[in-house]
Short mmCIF file of C-alpha atoms in Angstrom, two decimals:
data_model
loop_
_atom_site.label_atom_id
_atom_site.label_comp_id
_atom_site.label_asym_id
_atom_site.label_seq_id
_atom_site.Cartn_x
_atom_site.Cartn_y
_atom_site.Cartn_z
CA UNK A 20 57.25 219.96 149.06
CA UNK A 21 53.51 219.51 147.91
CA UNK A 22 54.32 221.18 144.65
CA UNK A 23 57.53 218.53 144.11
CA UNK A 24 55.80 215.70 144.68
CA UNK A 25 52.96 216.72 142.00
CA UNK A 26 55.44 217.45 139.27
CA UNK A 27 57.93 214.21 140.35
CA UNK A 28 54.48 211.87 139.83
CA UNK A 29 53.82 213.90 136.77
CA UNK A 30 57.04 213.43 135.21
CA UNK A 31 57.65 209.52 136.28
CA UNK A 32 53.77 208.83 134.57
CA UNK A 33 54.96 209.79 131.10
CA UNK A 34 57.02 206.61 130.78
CA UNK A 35 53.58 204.33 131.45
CA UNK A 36 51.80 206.16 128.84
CA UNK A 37 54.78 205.55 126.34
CA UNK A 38 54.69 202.02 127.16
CA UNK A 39 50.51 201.68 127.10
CA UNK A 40 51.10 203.66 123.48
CA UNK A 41 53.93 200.62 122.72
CA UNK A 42 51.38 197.38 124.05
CA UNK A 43 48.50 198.84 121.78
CA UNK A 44 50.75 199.03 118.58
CA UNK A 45 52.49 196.24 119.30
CA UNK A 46 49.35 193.85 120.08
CA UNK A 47 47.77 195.35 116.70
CA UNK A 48 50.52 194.63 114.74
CA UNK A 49 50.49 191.37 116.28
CA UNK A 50 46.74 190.80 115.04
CA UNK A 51 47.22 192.06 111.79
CA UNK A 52 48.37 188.66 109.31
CA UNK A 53 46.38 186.11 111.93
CA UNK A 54 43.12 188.66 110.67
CA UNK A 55 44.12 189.22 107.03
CA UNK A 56 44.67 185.12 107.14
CA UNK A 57 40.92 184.80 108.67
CA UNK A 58 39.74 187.28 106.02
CA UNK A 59 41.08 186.18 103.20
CA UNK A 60 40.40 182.63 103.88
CA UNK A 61 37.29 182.80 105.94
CA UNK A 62 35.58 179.22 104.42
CA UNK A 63 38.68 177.54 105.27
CA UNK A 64 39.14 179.09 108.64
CA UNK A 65 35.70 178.21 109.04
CA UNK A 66 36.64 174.79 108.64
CA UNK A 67 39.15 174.59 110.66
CA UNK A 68 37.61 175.55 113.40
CA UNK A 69 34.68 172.82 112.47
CA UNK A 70 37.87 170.50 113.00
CA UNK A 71 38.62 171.88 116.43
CA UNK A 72 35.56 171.01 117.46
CA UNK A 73 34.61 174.89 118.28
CA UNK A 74 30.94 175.37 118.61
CA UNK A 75 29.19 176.89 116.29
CA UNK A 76 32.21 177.18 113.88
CA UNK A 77 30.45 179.52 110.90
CA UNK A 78 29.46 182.37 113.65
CA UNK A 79 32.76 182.17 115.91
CA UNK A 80 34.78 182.53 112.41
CA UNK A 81 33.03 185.76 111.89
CA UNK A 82 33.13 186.73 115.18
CA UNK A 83 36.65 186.45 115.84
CA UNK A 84 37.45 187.83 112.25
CA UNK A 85 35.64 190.92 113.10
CA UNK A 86 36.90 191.61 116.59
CA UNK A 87 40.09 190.94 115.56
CA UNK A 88 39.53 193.33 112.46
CA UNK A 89 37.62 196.08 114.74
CA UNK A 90 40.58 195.53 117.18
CA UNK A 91 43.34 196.60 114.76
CA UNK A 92 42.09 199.65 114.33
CA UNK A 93 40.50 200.56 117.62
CA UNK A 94 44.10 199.60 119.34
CA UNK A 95 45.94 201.93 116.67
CA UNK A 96 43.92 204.70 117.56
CA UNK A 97 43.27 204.17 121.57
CA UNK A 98 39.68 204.31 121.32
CA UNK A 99 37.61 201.87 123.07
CA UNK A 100 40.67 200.40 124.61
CA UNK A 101 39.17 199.03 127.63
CA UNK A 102 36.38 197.50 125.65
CA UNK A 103 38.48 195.82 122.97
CA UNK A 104 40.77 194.63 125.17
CA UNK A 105 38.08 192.39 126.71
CA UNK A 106 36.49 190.89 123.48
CA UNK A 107 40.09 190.48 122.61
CA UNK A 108 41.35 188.92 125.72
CA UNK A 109 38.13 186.64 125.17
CA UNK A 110 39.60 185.74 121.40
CA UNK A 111 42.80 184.46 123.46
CA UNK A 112 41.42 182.66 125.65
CA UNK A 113 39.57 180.70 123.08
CA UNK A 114 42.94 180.47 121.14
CA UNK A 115 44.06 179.06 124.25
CA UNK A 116 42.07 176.40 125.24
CA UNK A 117 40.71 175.17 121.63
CA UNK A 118 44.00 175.90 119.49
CA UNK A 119 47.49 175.62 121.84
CA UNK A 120 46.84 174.14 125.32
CA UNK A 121 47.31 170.41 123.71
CA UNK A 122 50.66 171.80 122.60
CA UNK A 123 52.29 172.58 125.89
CA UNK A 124 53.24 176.14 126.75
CA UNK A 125 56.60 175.79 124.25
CA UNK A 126 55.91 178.50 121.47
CA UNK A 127 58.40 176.15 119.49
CA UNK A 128 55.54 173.50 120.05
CA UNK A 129 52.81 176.19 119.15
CA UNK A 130 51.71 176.20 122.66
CA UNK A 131 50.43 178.58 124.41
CA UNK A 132 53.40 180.71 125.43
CA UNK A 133 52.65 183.76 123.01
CA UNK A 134 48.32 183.89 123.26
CA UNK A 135 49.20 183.94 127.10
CA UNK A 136 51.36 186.70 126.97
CA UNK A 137 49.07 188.52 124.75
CA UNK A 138 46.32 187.97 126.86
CA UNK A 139 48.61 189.40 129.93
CA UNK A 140 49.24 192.60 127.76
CA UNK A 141 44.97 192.53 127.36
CA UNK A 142 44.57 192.41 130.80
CA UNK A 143 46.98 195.78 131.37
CA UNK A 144 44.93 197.42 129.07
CA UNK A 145 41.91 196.48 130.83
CA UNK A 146 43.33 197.89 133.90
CA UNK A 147 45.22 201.27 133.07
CA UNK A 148 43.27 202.02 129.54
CA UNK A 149 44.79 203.29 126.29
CA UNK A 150 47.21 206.32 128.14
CA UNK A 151 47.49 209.82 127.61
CA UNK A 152 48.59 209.31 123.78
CA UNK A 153 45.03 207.97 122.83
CA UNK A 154 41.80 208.76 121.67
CA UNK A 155 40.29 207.48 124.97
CA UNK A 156 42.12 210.02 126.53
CA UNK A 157 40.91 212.91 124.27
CA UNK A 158 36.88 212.36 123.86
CA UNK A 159 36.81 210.34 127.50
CA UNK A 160 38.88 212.24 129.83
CA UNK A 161 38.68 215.58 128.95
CA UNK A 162 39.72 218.00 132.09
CA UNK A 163 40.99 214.85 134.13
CA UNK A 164 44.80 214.89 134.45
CA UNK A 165 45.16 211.38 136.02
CA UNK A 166 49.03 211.75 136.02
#
């Protein structure tokens, strides 16, 4: 009995790792034009955030553009998930309470429906880290078969 419990947990985990795999490509996807926008345009993004009354608008461009940058590519591969996922879920917030909250929580309103529930996908990924189909997984957890 010992022996089918072990494999049935085994076998039902697979799923969550297919779906942690899914979040991270999905959520970089998601990042990808909003970063190639900041990039591309940093002076003007720059300014806009001087009109949204951010502080420190030059530095918090730069910032942003680079976690967001950094967090394409660390997502993709499932290395530094955890970590990532925090700075990240910090860049949300921010979009959040500077960008959408005066819109409502309508995304046809740009409000802040669709940061919230990226955020809430950032927060997963704090929790159960990148999954078995990661980097994370391969330099981090080596010998550890959590499911």
């Amino acid at each position: 009995m010992k022996d089918f419990i072990g494999e049935f947990r085994v076998l039902v985990s697979y799923p969550r790792h297919i779906i942690l795999l899914l979040i991270r490509l999905m959520l970089a996807y998601g990042f990808t034009q909003p970063a190639l926008l900041k990039m591309n345009n940093i002076h003007e993004t720059v300014t806009w955030f001087t009109e949204l009354t951010i502080p420190f608008p030059a530095l918090v461009t730069y910032l942003v553009t680079g976690i967001e940058s950094l967090g394409i590519i660390l997502l993709i591969l499932g290395l530094f998930t955890r970590y990532i996922s925090v700075f990240l879920s910090m860049v949300m917030l921010g979009a959040i309470f500077f960008v959408h909250l005066p819109n409502g929580f309508s995304v046809a309103n740009n409000g802040v429906e669709i940061p919230l529930y990226y955020f809430t996908f950032f927060m997963l990924l704090i929790s159960f880290g990148a999954g078995k189909f990661s980097l994370d997984r391969l330099f981090f957890e080596k010998g550890v078969d959590n499911e």
